[in-house]
Amino acid sequence: MIVIGICNSWYHSLGIASYIIKKIGVNNVDKLLVFSGGLLGCKAELVDFSNLDGFSGILKSVNSWECFVDEVGKLDQKSECLLIAPSIAPFRAVKALADKKINFSLVVCEEGIGSYGGFVQTARANIRERDGLRNKAIGIFSIILKRQYVKKKAEKITYWLNFDAKGVSRDEVVISYQTALSMIQMPVCKKIEDNYDSIFFSSPIVELGIQSEYRYMNQIINILGAESRVIVKPHPAENIAKYKKYNIDVYEEIVSSEVMLRNLPSNINIYALSSTVLYTSNLFYGIKTHRVSGIDFFYNTLSRSQKKIIDNNSKEV
């Protein structure tokens, strides 16, 4: 079997690893082709497969789309092929396979909290994170056409998500992610010192144009406290200069939130906005993260399922 994985983040590649380990078995994979793309100008980092038995011998990783298309062109059309892609963007990979007349099944792995939105949330995410489409009507129509294309070309579609459509956790998937986390070699990251009371996992609110830097930063200071010992873990797409301007300490190393959670001091308070870390912290580590509702501009735009997931796995402050 040939497995093709598309990932825009470290978390996406964790989903690929979890599915292979749980549902396929590494010994049944002849080749693992992974495209590590990225969003908002950030290149995706991959899970380190090197210490997993069998993975290193089958892995071929590329980070340019041209190289990915070239690799797809080398595949045997008669081979059994499985595409594993995050829910927001399987279209390009599906088209690349279809253009080469390669039959495949599709496994939709978890994008993050965006996997549980409705059409409105998906459209907003594509418009906001992809091209900032000038003509939103054309952008929305494009999303509909791409969805139809994917459904037509894939022989079978399976959803490998941590929650069902009602926001209830799926034990099989959650356990598979936990298993993958326990097996992989975690990246070495800088330790958070014990002198911090809190860590804030921020979001690119300013960079996405949702709010001005001045208003956003003043709200952070007012809510988290100007005198408290807080360190910010910025999103990779953020400009960290805005935090330094206000003398807020920043964790500058680019590392996945799921990796950081394993390395945090046990007594530190964890804060975040409506994002994936609000539920992965609880699902995988049993940590209830605090959702900072006062500056959480995303929450009211979420679907009912998304809100249920956030509410059940975090604490509001």
CSV table of C-alpha atoms in Angstrom, one decimal:
chain,number,residue,atom,x,y,z
A,1,MET,CA,0.0,0.0,0.0
A,2,ILE,CA,1.1,3.6,-0.8
A,3,VAL,CA,0.1,6.2,1.8
A,4,ILE,CA,0.1,9.9,0.9
A,5,GLY,CA,-0.1,12.4,3.8
A,6,ILE,CA,-0.8,16.1,3.5
A,7,CYS,CA,0.0,18.2,6.5
A,8,ASN,CA,0.1,21.9,7.2
A,9,SER,CA,1.2,21.5,10.8
A,10,TRP,CA,3.0,19.1,13.2
A,11,TYR,CA,-0.5,18.2,14.6
A,12,HIS,CA,-1.6,17.1,11.1
A,13,SER,CA,1.4,14.7,10.8
A,14,LEU,CA,0.5,13.3,14.2
A,15,GLY,CA,-2.9,12.4,12.8
A,16,ILE,CA,-1.3,10.6,9.9
A,17,ALA,CA,0.9,8.6,12.3
A,18,SER,CA,-2.0,7.7,14.5
A,19,TYR,CA,-4.1,6.4,11.6
A,20,ILE,CA,-1.2,4.3,10.2
A,21,ILE,CA,-0.4,2.8,13.6
A,22,LYS,CA,-4.0,2.1,14.6
A,23,LYS,CA,-5.7,1.2,11.3
A,24,ILE,CA,-3.1,0.0,8.8
A,25,GLY,CA,0.1,-1.1,10.5
A,26,VAL,CA,3.5,0.2,9.4
A,27,ASN,CA,4.4,-3.2,8.0
A,28,ASN,CA,1.6,-2.9,5.5
A,29,VAL,CA,2.8,0.4,4.1
A,30,ASP,CA,5.3,0.1,1.2
A,31,LYS,CA,5.8,3.9,0.8
A,32,LEU,CA,4.8,6.9,2.9
A,33,LEU,CA,4.8,10.2,0.8
A,34,VAL,CA,4.3,13.3,2.9
A,35,PHE,CA,3.8,16.8,1.7
A,36,SER,CA,4.6,19.3,4.5
A,37,GLY,CA,3.0,22.5,3.4
A,38,GLY,CA,2.0,25.3,5.8
A,39,LEU,CA,-0.5,28.0,6.4
A,40,LEU,CA,-0.2,31.8,6.8
A,41,GLY,CA,3.3,31.7,5.5
A,42,CYS,CA,4.5,29.1,8.0
A,43,LYS,CA,6.2,25.9,6.9
A,44,ALA,CA,4.9,22.8,8.6
A,45,GLU,CA,7.2,20.7,10.9
A,46,LEU,CA,6.7,17.0,10.8
A,47,VAL,CA,6.4,14.5,13.5
A,48,ASP,CA,9.8,12.7,13.9
A,49,PHE,CA,9.1,9.2,12.6
A,50,SER,CA,12.7,8.1,13.0
A,51,ASN,CA,12.2,6.2,16.2
A,52,LEU,CA,9.1,4.4,15.1
A,53,ASP,CA,9.8,0.9,13.8
A,54,GLY,CA,9.6,0.8,10.0
A,55,PHE,CA,8.6,4.4,9.4
A,56,SER,CA,12.1,5.8,8.5
A,57,GLY,CA,12.5,3.2,5.8
A,58,ILE,CA,9.3,4.1,3.9
A,59,LEU,CA,9.2,7.8,4.4
A,60,LYS,CA,9.6,10.3,1.6
A,61,SER,CA,9.0,13.9,2.6
A,62,VAL,CA,8.7,16.9,0.3
A,63,ASN,CA,7.9,20.6,1.1
A,64,SER,CA,7.3,22.0,-2.4
A,65,TRP,CA,4.2,21.3,-4.4
A,66,GLU,CA,6.2,20.8,-7.6
A,67,CYS,CA,8.2,18.1,-5.9
A,68,PHE,CA,5.0,16.5,-4.6
A,69,VAL,CA,3.4,16.4,-8.1
A,70,ASP,CA,6.7,14.9,-9.4
A,71,GLU,CA,6.6,12.1,-6.8
A,72,VAL,CA,2.9,11.4,-7.5
A,73,GLY,CA,3.8,11.0,-11.2
A,74,LYS,CA,6.3,8.2,-10.2
A,75,LEU,CA,3.6,6.1,-8.4
A,76,ASP,CA,2.4,2.8,-9.8
A,77,GLN,CA,-1.1,3.3,-11.0
A,78,LYS,CA,-2.0,-0.2,-10.1
A,79,SER,CA,-0.9,0.2,-6.4
A,80,GLU,CA,-3.4,0.5,-3.6
A,81,CYS,CA,-3.3,4.1,-2.6
A,82,LEU,CA,-4.6,5.9,0.5
A,83,LEU,CA,-4.6,9.7,0.9
A,84,ILE,CA,-4.7,11.1,4.4
A,85,ALA,CA,-5.3,14.8,4.5
A,86,PRO,CA,-6.7,17.4,6.9
A,87,SER,CA,-10.3,18.4,6.5
A,88,ILE,CA,-9.7,21.9,5.2
A,89,ALA,CA,-7.6,21.2,2.1
A,90,PRO,CA,-7.5,17.8,0.4
A,91,PHE,CA,-8.5,19.3,-3.0
A,92,ARG,CA,-5.0,19.9,-4.5
A,93,ALA,CA,-3.8,16.4,-3.5
A,94,VAL,CA,-7.0,14.8,-4.9
A,95,LYS,CA,-6.6,16.6,-8.2
A,96,ALA,CA,-2.9,15.6,-8.4
A,97,LEU,CA,-3.8,12.0,-8.0
A,98,ALA,CA,-6.8,12.2,-10.4
A,99,ASP,CA,-4.7,13.9,-13.1
A,100,LYS,CA,-2.3,10.9,-12.9
A,101,LYS,CA,-5.3,8.5,-13.1
A,102,ILE,CA,-4.4,7.0,-9.7
A,103,ASN,CA,-7.3,5.4,-7.8
A,104,PHE,CA,-7.3,6.2,-4.1
A,105,SER,CA,-9.4,6.2,-0.9
A,106,LEU,CA,-9.4,9.3,1.3
A,107,VAL,CA,-9.0,9.5,5.0
A,108,VAL,CA,-9.9,13.0,6.4
A,109,CYS,CA,-7.8,13.6,9.5
A,110,GLU,CA,-8.2,16.4,12.0
A,111,GLU,CA,-7.4,19.9,11.0
A,112,GLY,CA,-8.0,21.1,14.5
A,113,ILE,CA,-11.1,22.9,15.8
A,114,GLY,CA,-11.9,23.9,12.2
A,115,SER,CA,-12.7,20.2,11.5
A,116,TYR,CA,-16.0,20.6,13.5
A,117,GLY,CA,-17.4,23.7,11.9
A,118,GLY,CA,-20.2,23.9,9.4
A,119,PHE,CA,-20.1,25.3,5.9
A,120,VAL,CA,-20.0,28.9,7.2
A,121,GLN,CA,-17.0,28.3,9.4
A,122,THR,CA,-15.2,26.4,6.7
A,123,ALA,CA,-15.8,29.3,4.2
A,124,ARG,CA,-14.6,31.8,6.7
A,125,ALA,CA,-11.4,29.8,7.4
A,126,ASN,CA,-10.7,29.4,3.7
A,127,ILE,CA,-11.2,33.1,2.9
A,128,ARG,CA,-9.3,34.2,6.0
A,129,GLU,CA,-6.3,31.8,5.9
A,130,ARG,CA,-5.9,31.0,2.2
A,131,ASP,CA,-5.9,34.0,-0.1
A,132,GLY,CA,-8.0,36.6,1.6
A,133,LEU,CA,-10.2,36.3,-1.4
A,134,ARG,CA,-11.4,39.7,-2.7
A,135,ASN,CA,-14.6,38.3,-4.1
A,136,LYS,CA,-16.1,36.2,-1.3
A,137,ALA,CA,-19.0,35.0,-3.5
A,138,ILE,CA,-16.5,33.4,-5.9
A,139,GLY,CA,-14.6,32.0,-3.0
A,140,ILE,CA,-17.6,30.3,-1.5
A,141,PHE,CA,-18.7,28.9,-4.9
A,142,SER,CA,-15.2,27.5,-5.3
A,143,ILE,CA,-15.4,25.7,-1.9
A,144,ILE,CA,-18.6,24.0,-3.0
A,145,LEU,CA,-17.1,22.9,-6.3
A,146,LYS,CA,-14.0,21.6,-4.7
A,147,ARG,CA,-16.0,19.5,-2.2
A,148,GLN,CA,-18.0,18.0,-5.0
A,149,TYR,CA,-14.8,17.2,-6.9
A,150,VAL,CA,-13.3,15.4,-3.9
A,151,LYS,CA,-16.4,13.3,-3.3
A,152,LYS,CA,-16.5,12.3,-7.0
A,153,LYS,CA,-12.8,11.3,-7.3
A,154,ALA,CA,-12.3,9.4,-4.0
A,155,GLU,CA,-13.4,5.8,-4.1
A,156,LYS,CA,-14.1,5.9,-0.3
A,157,ILE,CA,-14.0,8.7,2.3
A,158,THR,CA,-13.3,7.9,6.0
A,159,TYR,CA,-13.3,10.5,8.8
A,160,TRP,CA,-10.6,10.1,11.4
A,161,LEU,CA,-11.6,12.8,13.8
A,162,ASN,CA,-11.4,13.0,17.6
A,163,PHE,CA,-15.1,14.0,17.9
A,164,ASP,CA,-18.3,13.0,16.1
A,165,ALA,CA,-20.8,15.4,14.5
A,166,LYS,CA,-22.4,16.1,17.8
A,167,GLY,CA,-19.1,17.0,19.5
A,168,VAL,CA,-18.8,13.8,21.5
A,169,SER,CA,-15.3,12.3,21.7
A,170,ARG,CA,-14.5,9.1,19.8
A,171,ASP,CA,-12.5,6.9,22.1
A,172,GLU,CA,-10.8,4.9,19.3
A,173,VAL,CA,-9.4,8.0,17.7
A,174,VAL,CA,-8.4,9.7,20.9
A,175,ILE,CA,-6.6,6.6,22.1
A,176,SER,CA,-4.8,6.3,18.8
A,177,TYR,CA,-3.5,9.9,19.1
A,178,GLN,CA,-2.4,9.2,22.7
A,179,THR,CA,-0.6,6.1,21.5
A,180,ALA,CA,1.2,8.0,18.8
A,181,LEU,CA,2.2,10.7,21.3
A,182,SER,CA,3.7,8.0,23.6
A,183,MET,CA,5.6,6.4,20.7
A,184,ILE,CA,7.1,9.3,18.8
A,185,GLN,CA,10.3,11.1,19.6
A,186,MET,CA,9.2,14.4,20.9
A,187,PRO,CA,11.2,17.5,19.7
A,188,VAL,CA,13.6,19.0,22.3
A,189,CYS,CA,12.2,22.4,23.3
A,190,LYS,CA,13.3,25.0,25.7
A,191,LYS,CA,12.0,24.5,29.2
A,192,ILE,CA,9.6,27.1,30.7
A,193,GLU,CA,11.1,28.3,33.9
A,194,ASP,CA,9.3,27.8,37.2
A,195,ASN,CA,9.1,31.6,37.9
A,196,TYR,CA,6.2,32.1,35.5
A,197,ASP,CA,2.6,31.8,36.9
A,198,SER,CA,0.9,31.4,33.6
A,199,ILE,CA,1.4,30.7,29.9
A,200,PHE,CA,-0.9,32.2,27.2
A,201,PHE,CA,-1.2,30.3,23.9
A,202,SER,CA,-2.1,33.2,21.6
A,203,SER,CA,-3.7,33.4,18.2
A,204,PRO,CA,-2.9,35.6,15.1
A,205,ILE,CA,-5.8,37.9,15.7
A,206,VAL,CA,-3.8,41.0,14.6
A,207,GLU,CA,-2.2,39.3,11.7
A,208,LEU,CA,-5.6,38.1,10.4
A,209,GLY,CA,-6.9,41.6,10.6
A,210,ILE,CA,-9.5,40.8,13.2
A,211,GLN,CA,-8.4,43.5,15.6
A,212,SER,CA,-5.8,46.3,15.8
A,213,GLU,CA,-2.5,45.7,17.6
A,214,TYR,CA,-3.1,48.5,20.0
A,215,ARG,CA,-6.6,47.3,21.1
A,216,TYR,CA,-5.6,43.6,21.3
A,217,MET,CA,-2.4,44.2,23.3
A,218,ASN,CA,-4.2,46.5,25.8
A,219,GLN,CA,-6.9,43.9,26.3
A,220,ILE,CA,-4.3,41.2,27.0
A,221,ILE,CA,-2.6,43.3,29.6
A,222,ASN,CA,-5.9,44.2,31.3
A,223,ILE,CA,-7.2,40.7,31.4
A,224,LEU,CA,-4.0,38.7,32.2
A,225,GLY,CA,-2.6,41.4,34.4
A,226,ALA,CA,0.3,43.8,33.8
A,227,GLU,CA,2.1,42.6,36.9
A,228,SER,CA,1.5,38.9,36.7
A,229,ARG,CA,4.3,36.5,35.6
A,230,VAL,CA,3.0,35.5,32.2
A,231,ILE,CA,4.8,34.2,29.2
A,232,VAL,CA,3.2,34.1,25.7
A,233,LYS,CA,3.5,31.2,23.4
A,234,PRO,CA,2.7,32.9,20.0
A,235,HIS,CA,1.2,31.3,17.0
A,236,PRO,CA,3.9,30.7,14.3
A,237,ALA,CA,2.1,33.3,12.1
A,238,GLU,CA,2.3,36.1,14.6
A,239,ASN,CA,4.7,39.0,14.7
A,240,ILE,CA,6.2,38.7,18.2
A,241,ALA,CA,7.5,42.2,18.1
A,242,LYS,CA,4.1,43.4,19.4
A,243,TYR,CA,4.6,41.5,22.7
A,244,LYS,CA,8.1,42.8,23.2
A,245,LYS,CA,6.9,46.3,22.7
A,246,TYR,CA,4.8,45.9,25.8
A,247,ASN,CA,7.5,44.1,27.7
A,248,ILE,CA,5.7,40.8,27.7
A,249,ASP,CA,7.9,37.7,27.7
A,250,VAL,CA,7.7,35.5,24.7
A,251,TYR,CA,8.5,31.9,24.1
A,252,GLU,CA,10.2,32.3,20.8
A,253,GLU,CA,10.9,28.7,19.8
A,254,ILE,CA,8.5,27.4,17.2
A,255,VAL,CA,7.1,24.2,18.5
A,256,SER,CA,3.7,22.5,18.5
A,257,SER,CA,1.3,23.2,21.5
A,258,GLU,CA,0.9,19.5,22.0
A,259,VAL,CA,4.7,19.2,22.5
A,260,MET,CA,4.9,22.1,24.9
A,261,LEU,CA,2.1,20.7,27.0
A,262,ARG,CA,4.2,17.7,27.9
A,263,ASN,CA,7.0,20.0,29.1
A,264,LEU,CA,5.2,22.6,31.2
A,265,PRO,CA,5.7,23.0,34.9
A,266,SER,CA,2.9,21.2,36.8
A,267,ASN,CA,1.7,24.3,38.7
A,268,ILE,CA,1.5,26.7,35.7
A,269,ASN,CA,-1.8,28.2,34.6
A,270,ILE,CA,-2.6,27.7,30.9
A,271,TYR,CA,-4.7,30.2,29.0
A,272,ALA,CA,-5.8,30.3,25.3
A,273,LEU,CA,-8.4,31.5,22.9
A,274,SER,CA,-10.8,29.3,21.0
A,275,SER,CA,-8.3,27.0,19.3
A,276,THR,CA,-7.2,23.4,19.1
A,277,VAL,CA,-5.1,23.5,22.3
A,278,LEU,CA,-8.2,24.1,24.4
A,279,TYR,CA,-9.3,20.5,23.8
A,280,THR,CA,-6.1,18.6,23.0
A,281,SER,CA,-4.7,19.6,26.3
A,282,ASN,CA,-7.6,17.8,28.0
A,283,LEU,CA,-8.0,14.9,25.6
A,284,PHE,CA,-4.3,13.9,25.6
A,285,TYR,CA,-3.0,15.2,28.9
A,286,GLY,CA,-6.0,15.7,31.2
A,287,ILE,CA,-5.2,19.4,31.5
A,288,LYS,CA,-8.1,21.9,31.6
A,289,THR,CA,-6.9,25.0,29.8
A,290,HIS,CA,-8.6,28.4,30.6
A,291,ARG,CA,-10.4,30.1,27.8
A,292,VAL,CA,-9.9,33.9,28.0
A,293,SER,CA,-13.4,34.9,27.0
A,294,GLY,CA,-12.8,38.6,27.2
A,295,ILE,CA,-10.6,38.6,24.1
A,296,ASP,CA,-11.8,35.5,22.4
A,297,PHE,CA,-13.1,37.0,19.2
A,298,PHE,CA,-13.4,33.5,17.6
A,299,TYR,CA,-15.9,31.9,20.0
A,300,ASN,CA,-19.1,33.6,18.7
A,301,THR,CA,-18.2,32.6,15.2
A,302,LEU,CA,-18.0,28.9,16.0
A,303,SER,CA,-20.6,26.3,15.2
A,304,ARG,CA,-22.7,24.6,17.9
A,305,SER,CA,-20.4,21.5,17.8
A,306,GLN,CA,-17.3,23.6,18.0
A,307,LYS,CA,-18.6,25.5,21.1
A,308,LYS,CA,-19.6,22.2,22.8
A,309,ILE,CA,-16.1,20.8,22.2
A,310,ILE,CA,-14.5,23.9,23.6
A,311,ASP,CA,-16.8,24.2,26.6
A,312,ASN,CA,-16.5,20.5,27.6
A,313,ASN,CA,-12.7,20.5,27.5
A,314,SER,CA,-11.8,23.9,29.0
A,315,LYS,CA,-12.6,26.4,31.7
A,316,GLU,CA,-13.9,29.9,30.9
A,317,VAL,CA,-12.3,32.9,32.6
